[in-house]
Coordinates of N, CA and C in Angstrom, one line a residue:
Chain A
D29 N -25.5 -41.1 -9.8 CA -25.2 -40.0 -9.3 C -24.1 -39.0 -10.3
G30 N -24.4 -37.5 -9.9 CA -23.7 -36.3 -10.6 C -21.8 -36.1 -10.1
G31 N -21.1 -35.9 -10.7 CA -19.7 -36.0 -10.2 C -18.8 -35.3 -11.6
I32 N -17.7 -35.2 -10.8 CA -16.4 -35.0 -11.8 C -15.5 -36.2 -11.8
T33 N -15.4 -36.4 -12.7 CA -14.0 -37.6 -13.4 C -13.1 -37.4 -13.8
Q34 N -11.7 -37.9 -13.1 CA -10.3 -37.6 -13.3 C -9.9 -39.2 -13.7
S35 N -9.2 -38.7 -15.2 CA -8.3 -40.0 -15.7 C -7.3 -39.8 -16.7
P36 N -6.0 -40.3 -16.2 CA -6.1 -41.7 -15.0 C -5.6 -41.0 -13.6
K37 N -5.5 -42.3 -13.1 CA -5.2 -41.5 -11.5 C -3.8 -40.8 -11.0
Y38 N -3.0 -42.0 -11.5 CA -1.6 -42.0 -11.3 C -1.1 -41.8 -12.7
L39 N 0.1 -41.1 -13.0 CA 0.0 -40.7 -14.9 C 1.7 -40.4 -14.6
F40 N 2.6 -41.4 -15.2 CA 3.8 -41.4 -15.3 C 4.5 -41.0 -16.9
R41 N 5.3 -40.1 -17.0 CA 5.6 -39.5 -18.4 C 7.7 -39.4 -18.1
K42 N 7.9 -38.9 -19.9 CA 9.2 -38.8 -19.0 C 10.0 -37.5 -19.8
E43 N 10.4 -37.3 -19.6 CA 10.9 -35.7 -19.7 C 10.7 -35.0 -21.2
G44 N 10.7 -34.1 -21.7 CA 10.1 -33.8 -23.1 C 9.0 -34.5 -23.5
Q45 N 8.3 -35.0 -23.1 CA 6.7 -35.6 -23.6 C 6.1 -34.5 -23.2
N46 N 4.5 -34.9 -23.9 CA 3.5 -33.6 -23.6 C 2.4 -35.1 -22.9
V47 N 2.0 -34.5 -22.5 CA 0.6 -35.4 -22.2 C -1.2 -35.0 -21.6
T48 N -2.0 -35.3 -21.7 CA -3.1 -34.9 -21.4 C -3.9 -35.4 -20.6
L49 N -4.4 -34.6 -19.4 CA -5.1 -34.8 -18.4 C -6.4 -34.9 -18.3
S50 N -7.7 -36.1 -18.6 CA -9.1 -35.8 -18.9 C -9.8 -35.1 -17.5
C51 N -10.8 -34.3 -17.9 CA -11.7 -34.0 -16.9 C -12.8 -33.9 -17.3
E52 N -14.0 -34.8 -16.9 CA -15.4 -35.2 -17.4 C -16.2 -34.7 -16.2
Q53 N -17.2 -33.8 -16.5 CA -18.3 -33.7 -15.4 C -19.9 -34.1 -15.8
N54 N -20.6 -34.3 -15.3 CA -22.5 -34.3 -15.7 C -23.3 -33.6 -14.5
L55 N -22.4 -32.6 -14.0 CA -23.4 -31.5 -13.8 C -23.9 -30.6 -14.1
N56 N -23.5 -30.8 -14.8 CA -24.3 -29.3 -15.9 C -23.8 -28.0 -15.6
H57 N -22.2 -27.7 -15.7 CA -22.1 -27.2 -14.6 C -21.5 -26.2 -16.0
D58 N -22.2 -24.8 -15.8 CA -21.4 -24.2 -16.8 C -19.5 -23.8 -17.2
A59 N -19.2 -23.8 -15.8 CA -17.3 -23.0 -15.8 C -17.0 -24.1 -15.3
M60 N -15.7 -24.3 -15.1 CA -14.4 -25.4 -15.2 C -13.2 -24.8 -15.0
Y61 N -12.3 -25.5 -13.9 CA -11.0 -25.4 -13.8 C -10.2 -26.2 -13.8
W62 N -8.9 -25.8 -13.5 CA -7.8 -26.8 -13.1 C -7.0 -25.8 -12.6
Y63 N -6.5 -26.6 -11.0 CA -5.3 -26.3 -10.4 C -4.4 -27.5 -10.3
R64 N -3.3 -27.3 -9.9 CA -1.8 -27.8 -9.5 C -1.4 -27.6 -8.3
Q65 N -1.8 -28.3 -7.8 CA -1.5 -28.8 -6.0 C 0.2 -29.1 -5.5
D66 N 1.1 -28.4 -5.2 CA 2.2 -28.9 -4.7 C 2.3 -29.2 -2.7
P67 N 3.2 -29.9 -2.5 CA 3.3 -30.2 -0.7 C 3.7 -28.2 -0.3
G68 N 2.5 -28.0 0.6 CA 2.4 -26.8 1.5 C 2.4 -25.4 0.4
Q69 N 1.8 -25.9 -0.4 CA 1.2 -24.1 -1.6 C 0.3 -24.0 -2.0
G70 N -0.9 -25.2 -1.3 CA -2.0 -25.0 -1.5 C -2.5 -25.3 -3.4
L71 N -3.4 -24.5 -3.3 CA -4.0 -24.7 -4.9 C -3.8 -23.7 -5.3
R72 N -3.4 -23.6 -6.7 CA -2.9 -22.3 -8.0 C -3.5 -22.8 -8.9
L73 N -4.3 -21.7 -9.6 CA -4.9 -21.8 -10.7 C -4.5 -21.9 -12.3
I74 N -4.4 -23.5 -13.3 CA -3.8 -22.6 -14.0 C -4.7 -22.2 -15.8
Y75 N -5.7 -22.9 -15.1 CA -7.1 -22.5 -16.5 C -8.3 -22.3 -16.0
Y76 N -9.2 -21.6 -16.3 CA -10.2 -21.7 -16.4 C -11.0 -22.0 -17.1
S77 N -12.7 -22.2 -17.5 CA -13.5 -22.0 -18.7 C -14.9 -21.7 -18.3
Q78 N -16.0 -20.7 -18.7 CA -16.5 -20.1 -17.6 C -17.9 -20.2 -19.3
I79 N -17.2 -20.8 -20.4 CA -18.4 -20.9 -21.3 C -17.2 -21.9 -22.0
V80 N -18.3 -22.6 -22.9 CA -18.0 -23.7 -24.2 C -16.9 -22.9 -25.3
N81 N -15.9 -23.5 -25.8 CA -15.1 -22.7 -26.7 C -14.3 -21.4 -26.2
D82 N -14.5 -21.1 -24.8 CA -13.7 -20.5 -24.2 C -13.2 -20.6 -22.9
F83 N -12.0 -19.7 -22.7 CA -11.4 -20.2 -21.9 C -10.1 -18.9 -21.2
Q84 N -9.7 -19.1 -19.9 CA -8.5 -17.4 -19.5 C -7.2 -18.8 -19.1
K85 N -6.5 -18.2 -18.7 CA -4.9 -17.7 -18.3 C -5.6 -17.8 -16.6
G86 N -4.7 -18.7 -16.1 CA -4.7 -18.6 -14.8 C -3.5 -17.7 -13.7
D87 N -3.2 -18.3 -12.5 CA -1.8 -17.5 -12.6 C -0.4 -18.6 -12.9
I88 N -1.0 -19.6 -12.7 CA 0.4 -20.2 -13.5 C 0.2 -21.2 -14.9
A89 N -0.4 -20.5 -16.1 CA -1.0 -21.4 -17.1 C 0.8 -21.3 -17.9
E90 N 1.9 -20.6 -17.9 CA 2.7 -21.1 -18.4 C 3.3 -22.7 -18.9
G91 N 3.8 -23.5 -20.2 CA 3.3 -24.5 -20.3 C 2.2 -25.7 -19.8
Y92 N 0.9 -25.2 -19.8 CA 0.4 -25.8 -19.9 C -0.7 -25.2 -21.1
S93 N -1.8 -26.3 -21.5 CA -3.1 -25.8 -23.0 C -4.4 -26.2 -22.4
V94 N -5.2 -26.0 -22.2 CA -6.6 -26.6 -22.5 C -7.3 -26.6 -23.9
S95 N -8.6 -27.1 -23.9 CA -9.4 -26.9 -25.1 C -10.8 -27.0 -23.9
R96 N -12.0 -26.6 -24.7 CA -12.8 -26.5 -24.2 C -14.6 -26.6 -25.3
E97 N -14.3 -27.7 -25.9 CA -15.1 -28.3 -27.3 C -16.8 -28.6 -26.9
K98 N -16.5 -29.2 -25.1 CA -18.1 -29.5 -25.1 C -18.6 -29.0 -24.0
K99 N -19.6 -29.0 -23.1 CA -20.0 -28.2 -21.9 C -19.3 -29.0 -20.9
E100 N -19.3 -30.3 -21.4 CA -18.9 -31.2 -20.0 C -17.3 -32.4 -19.5
S101 N -16.5 -31.7 -20.8 CA -15.2 -32.0 -20.7 C -14.7 -31.0 -21.3
F102 N -12.8 -31.0 -20.5 CA -12.5 -29.9 -20.3 C -11.0 -30.4 -20.0
P103 N -10.2 -31.4 -20.8 CA -9.2 -31.5 -20.8 C -7.9 -30.2 -21.3
L104 N -6.8 -31.4 -20.2 CA -5.8 -31.1 -19.7 C -4.0 -31.2 -19.8
T105 N -3.5 -30.3 -21.2 CA -2.8 -31.2 -21.8 C -1.1 -30.7 -20.9
V106 N -0.5 -30.8 -20.6 CA 1.1 -30.3 -20.3 C 2.1 -30.6 -20.7
T107 N 2.6 -29.6 -21.8 CA 3.5 -30.0 -22.4 C 5.0 -29.8 -22.0
S108 N 5.6 -30.1 -22.5 CA 7.4 -30.3 -22.1 C 7.9 -28.8 -22.4
A109 N 7.2 -27.5 -22.4 CA 8.0 -26.2 -22.1 C 7.5 -26.2 -20.2
Q110 N 6.7 -27.1 -19.8 CA 6.2 -27.1 -18.2 C 8.1 -27.6 -17.8
K111 N 8.5 -26.4 -17.1 CA 9.8 -26.4 -16.3 C 9.7 -27.8 -15.2
N112 N 8.7 -28.2 -14.7 CA 8.5 -28.8 -13.1 C 7.1 -28.9 -12.8
P113 N 6.7 -30.2 -14.0 CA 5.2 -31.0 -14.1 C 4.7 -31.7 -13.1
T114 N 6.1 -32.3 -11.8 CA 5.4 -33.7 -11.5 C 4.1 -32.9 -10.3
A115 N 3.3 -32.6 -10.1 CA 2.3 -32.2 -8.8 C 0.9 -33.1 -9.2
F116 N 0.1 -32.6 -7.9 CA -1.2 -33.2 -8.1 C -1.9 -32.5 -8.7
Y117 N -3.1 -32.9 -10.3 CA -3.6 -32.0 -10.4 C -5.4 -32.1 -10.0
L118 N -6.1 -31.1 -9.9 CA -7.3 -31.1 -9.7 C -7.9 -30.7 -10.9
C119 N -9.2 -31.0 -11.3 CA -10.5 -30.6 -11.6 C -11.1 -30.0 -10.9
A120 N -11.8 -28.6 -11.1 CA -13.2 -28.4 -10.7 C -14.1 -27.6 -11.3
S121 N -15.4 -27.8 -10.9 CA -16.5 -26.9 -11.7 C -17.7 -26.1 -10.9
S122 N -18.0 -25.0 -11.4 CA -19.0 -24.8 -10.4 C -20.3 -24.3 -11.6
I123 N -21.4 -23.5 -11.3 CA -22.5 -22.8 -11.3 C -21.9 -21.4 -12.3
E124 N -22.0 -21.1 -13.1 CA -21.5 -19.6 -13.5 C -22.5 -18.7 -12.9
K125 N -23.6 -18.6 -13.1 CA -24.5 -17.9 -13.0 C -25.2 -17.4 -11.5
I126 N -24.4 -18.1 -10.6 CA -24.6 -17.1 -9.2 C -23.7 -16.3 -8.5
S127 N -23.9 -15.6 -7.8 CA -23.2 -14.7 -7.3 C -21.7 -15.7 -6.6
Y128 N -22.0 -16.5 -6.2 CA -20.8 -16.8 -5.0 C -20.1 -17.9 -6.3
N129 N -19.0 -18.7 -6.0 CA -18.5 -19.6 -6.4 C -18.2 -20.9 -5.9
E130 N -18.9 -21.7 -5.4 CA -19.0 -23.2 -5.1 C -18.5 -23.9 -6.4
Q131 N -17.2 -24.4 -5.8 CA -16.4 -25.4 -6.4 C -16.3 -26.8 -5.9
F132 N -16.8 -27.4 -7.0 CA -17.0 -29.0 -6.8 C -15.9 -29.6 -7.8
F133 N -15.0 -30.7 -6.7 CA -13.5 -31.3 -6.8 C -13.9 -32.5 -8.0
G134 N -12.8 -33.1 -8.3 CA -12.5 -34.5 -8.9 C -11.4 -35.0 -8.2
P135 N -11.3 -36.4 -8.2 CA -10.7 -37.2 -7.1 C -9.2 -36.5 -7.6
G136 N -8.7 -36.2 -8.5 CA -7.0 -35.4 -9.2 C -6.1 -36.3 -9.8
T137 N -5.3 -35.8 -10.1 CA -4.8 -37.0 -11.0 C -3.0 -36.4 -10.5
R138 N -2.2 -37.7 -10.4 CA -1.2 -37.0 -10.0 C -0.1 -37.5 -11.4
L139 N 0.7 -36.3 -11.0 CA 1.7 -36.2 -12.5 C 3.2 -36.7 -12.0
T140 N 3.7 -37.8 -12.1 CA 5.1 -37.6 -12.2 C 6.1 -37.9 -12.8
V141 N 7.3 -37.1 -13.0 CA 8.0 -37.0 -14.3 C 9.2 -37.8 -14.3
L142 N 9.6 -38.5 -15.0 CA 10.7 -39.4 -14.7 C 11.7 -38.6 -15.2
Chain B
A188 N -6.0 -5.9 -2.8 CA -5.4 -7.1 -2.8 C -6.4 -8.0 -2.2
Q189 N -7.0 -8.9 -2.8 CA -7.5 -10.2 -1.8 C -6.8 -11.2 -1.5
S190 N -7.3 -11.7 -0.3 CA -5.4 -12.8 -0.1 C -6.5 -13.6 0.9
V191 N -6.1 -14.8 1.7 CA -6.1 -15.9 2.5 C -5.3 -16.3 3.3
T192 N -5.4 -16.1 4.6 CA -4.5 -17.1 5.5 C -4.7 -18.1 6.6
Q193 N -4.2 -19.0 6.3 CA -4.3 -19.9 7.0 C -3.0 -20.1 8.0
L194 N -3.1 -19.7 9.6 CA -2.4 -19.2 10.5 C -1.7 -20.2 10.5
D195 N -2.0 -21.6 10.4 CA -1.2 -23.0 10.8 C -0.9 -23.6 9.9
S196 N 0.1 -24.2 9.3 CA 0.4 -25.3 8.8 C -0.1 -26.4 9.2
Q197 N 0.3 -26.6 10.2 CA 0.0 -28.2 11.2 C -0.5 -27.5 12.4
V198 N -1.7 -28.6 13.2 CA -2.2 -28.4 13.9 C -2.0 -30.3 14.5
P199 N -1.3 -30.5 15.5 CA -1.5 -32.1 16.5 C -2.3 -31.8 17.2
V200 N -3.6 -32.8 17.5 CA -4.3 -32.7 18.5 C -4.6 -33.9 19.0
F201 N -5.3 -34.2 20.4 CA -5.3 -35.8 20.6 C -6.4 -35.8 20.5
E202 N -7.1 -37.0 20.0 CA -8.2 -37.7 19.9 C -9.4 -37.3 21.0
E203 N -10.4 -36.4 20.8 CA -11.5 -36.5 21.8 C -11.4 -34.9 21.9
A204 N -10.1 -34.4 21.7 CA -9.9 -33.3 22.2 C -10.5 -32.0 20.8
P205 N -10.9 -30.5 21.8 CA -11.3 -29.7 20.5 C -10.4 -29.1 19.6
V206 N -10.7 -28.6 18.8 CA -10.1 -28.2 17.7 C -10.1 -27.0 17.4
E207 N -9.5 -25.4 16.6 CA -9.4 -24.8 16.0 C -8.7 -24.3 15.0
L208 N -9.2 -24.4 13.6 CA -8.2 -24.2 12.8 C -8.4 -22.9 12.1
R209 N -6.8 -21.9 11.9 CA -7.6 -20.7 11.9 C -7.8 -19.7 10.4
C210 N -8.1 -18.7 10.1 CA -8.7 -18.3 8.5 C -8.5 -16.9 8.3
N211 N -7.6 -15.9 8.4 CA -8.2 -14.7 8.1 C -7.9 -14.4 6.6
Y212 N -9.0 -13.5 6.1 CA -8.9 -12.6 4.7 C -8.9 -11.6 5.0
S213 N -8.5 -11.2 3.4 CA -8.1 -9.6 2.9 C -9.3 -8.9 2.0
S214 N -10.3 -8.3 2.4 CA -10.9 -8.1 1.3 C -11.8 -6.3 1.3
S215 N -11.8 -5.8 0.4 CA -12.1 -4.6 0.6 C -14.1 -4.8 0.1
V216 N -14.3 -5.8 -0.7 CA -15.3 -5.8 -0.8 C -16.3 -7.1 -0.3
S217 N -17.5 -7.6 -0.1 CA -18.5 -8.8 0.1 C -17.4 -9.7 0.0
V218 N -17.9 -10.5 0.9 CA -16.8 -12.2 0.7 C -18.0 -13.1 0.5
Y219 N -17.4 -14.4 0.6 CA -18.5 -15.5 1.0 C -17.0 -16.6 0.6
L220 N -17.4 -17.2 1.8 CA -16.0 -18.2 2.4 C -16.9 -19.3 2.4
F221 N -15.7 -20.3 2.7 CA -15.8 -22.0 2.8 C -14.9 -22.6 2.9
W222 N -14.9 -23.7 4.2 CA -13.7 -24.9 4.1 C -13.9 -26.1 3.8
Y223 N -12.8 -26.4 3.0 CA -12.5 -27.8 1.8 C -11.9 -28.7 2.8
V224 N -11.9 -29.9 2.9 CA -11.4 -30.8 3.8 C -10.7 -32.0 2.6
Q225 N -9.3 -32.4 2.1 CA -8.5 -33.7 1.6 C -8.0 -34.1 2.2
Y226 N -8.5 -35.8 2.0 CA -8.0 -36.9 2.8 C -7.1 -36.8 1.6
P227 N -6.1 -37.5 1.8 CA -4.4 -38.0 1.2 C -5.0 -38.6 -0.3
N228 N -4.2 -38.2 -1.2 CA -4.8 -38.6 -2.1 C -5.8 -38.5 -3.1
Q229 N -6.9 -37.5 -2.4 CA -8.0 -37.0 -3.1 C -8.0 -36.2 -3.1
G230 N -9.8 -35.2 -4.4 CA -10.2 -34.3 -4.1 C -10.2 -33.5 -3.0
L231 N -10.8 -32.4 -3.1 CA -11.3 -31.4 -2.1 C -13.2 -31.2 -1.8
Q232 N -13.4 -31.6 -0.8 CA -14.9 -32.4 -0.2 C -15.4 -30.9 0.6
L233 N -16.4 -29.9 0.2 CA -16.7 -29.0 0.9 C -17.6 -29.3 2.0
L234 N -17.2 -29.0 3.3 CA -17.2 -28.9 4.9 C -18.4 -27.8 5.1
L235 N -18.1 -26.5 4.9 CA -19.3 -26.0 5.1 C -18.7 -24.9 4.1
K236 N -19.8 -24.0 4.2 CA -19.9 -22.4 3.5 C -20.8 -21.3 4.2
Y237 N -20.3 -20.1 4.1 CA -21.1 -18.9 4.5 C -21.8 -18.1 3.4
L238 N -22.3 -17.6 2.6 CA -23.1 -17.4 1.9 C -23.4 -15.4 2.7
S239 N -24.7 -16.1 3.4 CA -25.0 -14.7 4.6 C -25.9 -15.2 5.4
G240 N -26.0 -13.9 6.6 CA -26.7 -14.6 6.9 C -26.6 -14.7 8.6
S241 N -27.2 -15.9 9.4 CA -26.2 -16.3 10.6 C -24.7 -16.6 10.0
T242 N -23.7 -15.9 11.5 CA -22.5 -15.6 11.2 C -21.9 -17.1 11.7
L243 N -22.7 -18.2 12.4 CA -22.3 -19.2 13.1 C -22.7 -20.7 11.6
V244 N -21.7 -21.1 11.2 CA -22.3 -22.2 9.7 C -21.9 -23.7 10.5
K245 N -22.9 -24.3 9.9 CA -22.4 -25.3 10.7 C -22.2 -26.2 9.4
G246 N -21.7 -27.4 9.1 CA -20.9 -27.7 8.1 C -21.3 -29.9 8.4
I247 N -21.0 -30.6 7.7 CA -20.5 -31.8 7.7 C -19.7 -32.4 8.7
N248 N -20.1 -33.6 9.1 CA -18.8 -34.1 10.1 C -19.1 -33.7 11.3
G249 N -19.9 -32.8 11.7 CA -19.9 -31.8 12.9 C -18.6 -30.8 13.1
F250 N -18.0 -30.4 11.9 CA -17.4 -29.2 12.1 C -18.7 -28.0 11.7
E251 N -18.1 -27.0 12.3 CA -18.4 -25.7 12.7 C -17.8 -24.2 12.3
A252 N -17.8 -22.9 11.8 CA -17.1 -22.2 11.5 C -17.8 -21.0 11.6
E253 N -17.5 -20.0 12.3 CA -18.0 -18.6 12.3 C -17.2 -17.4 11.7
F254 N -18.1 -16.4 11.0 CA -17.5 -15.7 10.4 C -17.8 -14.4 11.1
N255 N -16.6 -14.1 11.2 CA -16.1 -12.6 12.1 C -15.9 -11.2 11.1
K256 N -16.6 -10.7 10.9 CA -16.6 -10.0 9.7 C -15.5 -8.7 10.1
S257 N -15.7 -8.0 12.0 CA -15.1 -7.0 12.0 C -13.5 -7.3 12.2
Q258 N -13.3 -8.5 12.1 CA -11.8 -9.3 12.6 C -11.7 -10.0 11.3
T259 N -12.6 -9.8 10.0 CA -11.8 -10.4 9.1 C -11.7 -12.2 8.8
S260 N -12.5 -13.2 9.7 CA -12.2 -14.4 10.2 C -13.1 -15.2 9.9
F261 N -12.7 -16.2 9.7 CA -13.5 -17.5 9.5 C -12.6 -18.7 9.7
H262 N -12.7 -18.8 11.1 CA -12.1 -20.0 12.0 C -13.0 -20.9 11.9
L263 N -12.3 -22.4 11.9 CA -12.9 -23.7 12.0 C -13.1 -24.6 13.3
R264 N -13.9 -24.9 13.7 CA -14.0 -25.6 14.8 C -14.8 -27.5 15.0
K265 N -14.1 -27.6 15.5 CA -14.7 -29.1 16.3 C -14.9 -29.1 17.7
P266 N -15.4 -29.6 18.4 CA -15.4 -29.9 20.0 C -14.9 -31.2 20.4
S267 N -15.0 -32.0 19.2 CA -14.7 -33.2 19.9 C -13.8 -34.2 18.2
V268 N -12.6 -34.3 18.3 CA -12.2 -34.6 16.5 C -11.9 -36.5 17.1
H269 N -12.1 -36.7 16.2 CA -11.6 -38.1 15.5 C -10.7 -38.8 15.1
I270 N -9.3 -39.7 15.3 CA -8.5 -39.8 13.8 C -8.9 -39.7 12.5
S271 N -10.2 -40.5 12.5 CA -10.5 -39.8 11.1 C -10.8 -38.6 10.3
D272 N -10.3 -37.6 11.4 CA -10.3 -36.4 11.1 C -9.0 -35.7 10.4
T273 N -8.3 -36.5 10.3 CA -6.8 -36.3 10.1 C -6.7 -35.7 8.6
A274 N -6.5 -34.7 8.3 CA -7.0 -34.4 7.0 C -6.2 -32.7 6.3
E275 N -5.8 -33.0 4.8 CA -5.7 -31.3 4.9 C -7.1 -30.5 4.8
Y276 N -6.8 -29.4 5.3 CA -7.9 -28.7 5.2 C -7.9 -27.4 4.8
F277 N -8.4 -26.9 3.9 CA -8.5 -25.2 3.4 C -9.6 -24.6 3.2
C278 N -9.1 -23.4 4.1 CA -10.2 -22.0 3.9 C -9.8 -21.4 1.9
A279 N -11.7 -21.1 1.9 CA -11.1 -20.5 0.2 C -12.2 -19.1 0.2
V280 N -12.3 -18.1 -0.3 CA -12.7 -17.4 -0.9 C -13.4 -16.6 -2.0
S281 N -14.7 -16.5 -1.8 CA -15.2 -15.8 -3.4 C -15.4 -14.4 -2.6
F282 N -15.2 -13.5 -3.6 CA -15.6 -12.3 -4.0 C -16.4 -11.4 -4.6
S283 N -18.2 -10.9 -4.4 CA -19.0 -10.3 -4.5 C -18.4 -9.5 -5.9
G284 N -19.2 -9.5 -7.1 CA -19.1 -8.5 -8.4 C -18.2 -9.3 -8.7
G285 N -17.9 -8.7 -10.1 CA -16.8 -9.7 -11.2 C -16.9 -10.9 -11.0
Y286 N -15.5 -10.9 -11.5 CA -15.0 -12.9 -11.9 C -15.0 -13.8 -10.8
N287 N -15.8 -14.9 -10.8 CA -15.8 -15.2 -9.4 C -14.8 -16.1 -9.2
K288 N -13.8 -15.9 -9.1 CA -12.2 -16.4 -8.5 C -12.5 -17.1 -7.3
L289 N -12.3 -18.2 -7.1 CA -12.2 -18.6 -5.6 C -10.3 -18.7 -5.4
I290 N -10.1 -18.1 -4.0 CA -8.9 -18.1 -3.5 C -8.1 -18.7 -2.6
F291 N -7.8 -19.7 -2.4 CA -7.3 -20.5 -1.1 C -6.4 -20.4 -0.6
G292 N -6.5 -20.5 0.7 CA -5.1 -20.9 1.8 C -4.4 -21.6 1.1
A293 N -3.1 -21.7 1.9 CA -2.3 -22.9 1.8 C -2.6 -24.3 2.5
G294 N -3.7 -24.6 3.2 CA -3.9 -25.2 4.1 C -3.3 -25.9 5.4
T295 N -4.3 -26.0 6.3 CA -3.7 -26.3 7.5 C -3.8 -27.9 7.4
R296 N -2.2 -28.9 7.6 CA -2.3 -30.3 8.0 C -3.3 -30.8 9.3
L297 N -4.1 -30.9 10.0 CA -5.1 -31.7 11.2 C -4.2 -32.5 11.0
A298 N -3.5 -33.6 12.6 CA -3.2 -34.4 12.7 C -3.8 -35.2 14.1
V299 N -4.9 -35.9 14.0 CA -5.0 -36.1 15.4 C -4.6 -37.7 16.0
H300 N -4.1 -37.2 16.8 CA -3.5 -38.7 17.7 C -3.9 -39.2 18.7
P301 N -4.0 -40.8 18.5 CA -4.9 -40.9 19.7 C -3.7 -41.5 20.9

């Protein structure tokens, strides 16, 4: 079964620590995305990548970093510079070479900063 | 600038009643439209999409939506809701030409009561 996996489902960290969220897809999609979701605010784009070894900042990239060394993987690091990291994080992917942008989502990771 | 507005943040409804969740968008170019559903602590699942052709689109779980270009709307409807339809619903828009960005509305929480 093809899909997107995110791990872990729940993550706790202390203030001042960096933490990395995993996202893997076996859909053979070119593009991958990271979103942050806060209550009542919908989804906000953090970073996206249209091809391996290339990525761009989204609307709220400050305090986050990503890498795209493999087509299947797009890990997100939440750094200590992120002022309010507690949120639900969603990873998505899409086929890049089509005119519309139907995105497929993973199950999400809930990050809580203690 | 392109934007998406979901006109209701919460919609309470009784079981077996009809429901309409409203979505309006703003764009000067052609659009592709999506509705996603999110159950608690889960990722987003595609309900339906409008790419071209018939303006009435049918999706999963008995939902349908109608694209109205003159009113720039894409309202989601279901003639008879079930308790299991309780979830958050997101309208999303992507735009033809250029970068394939998906713009999300803030979401509508549908609460179905017995």
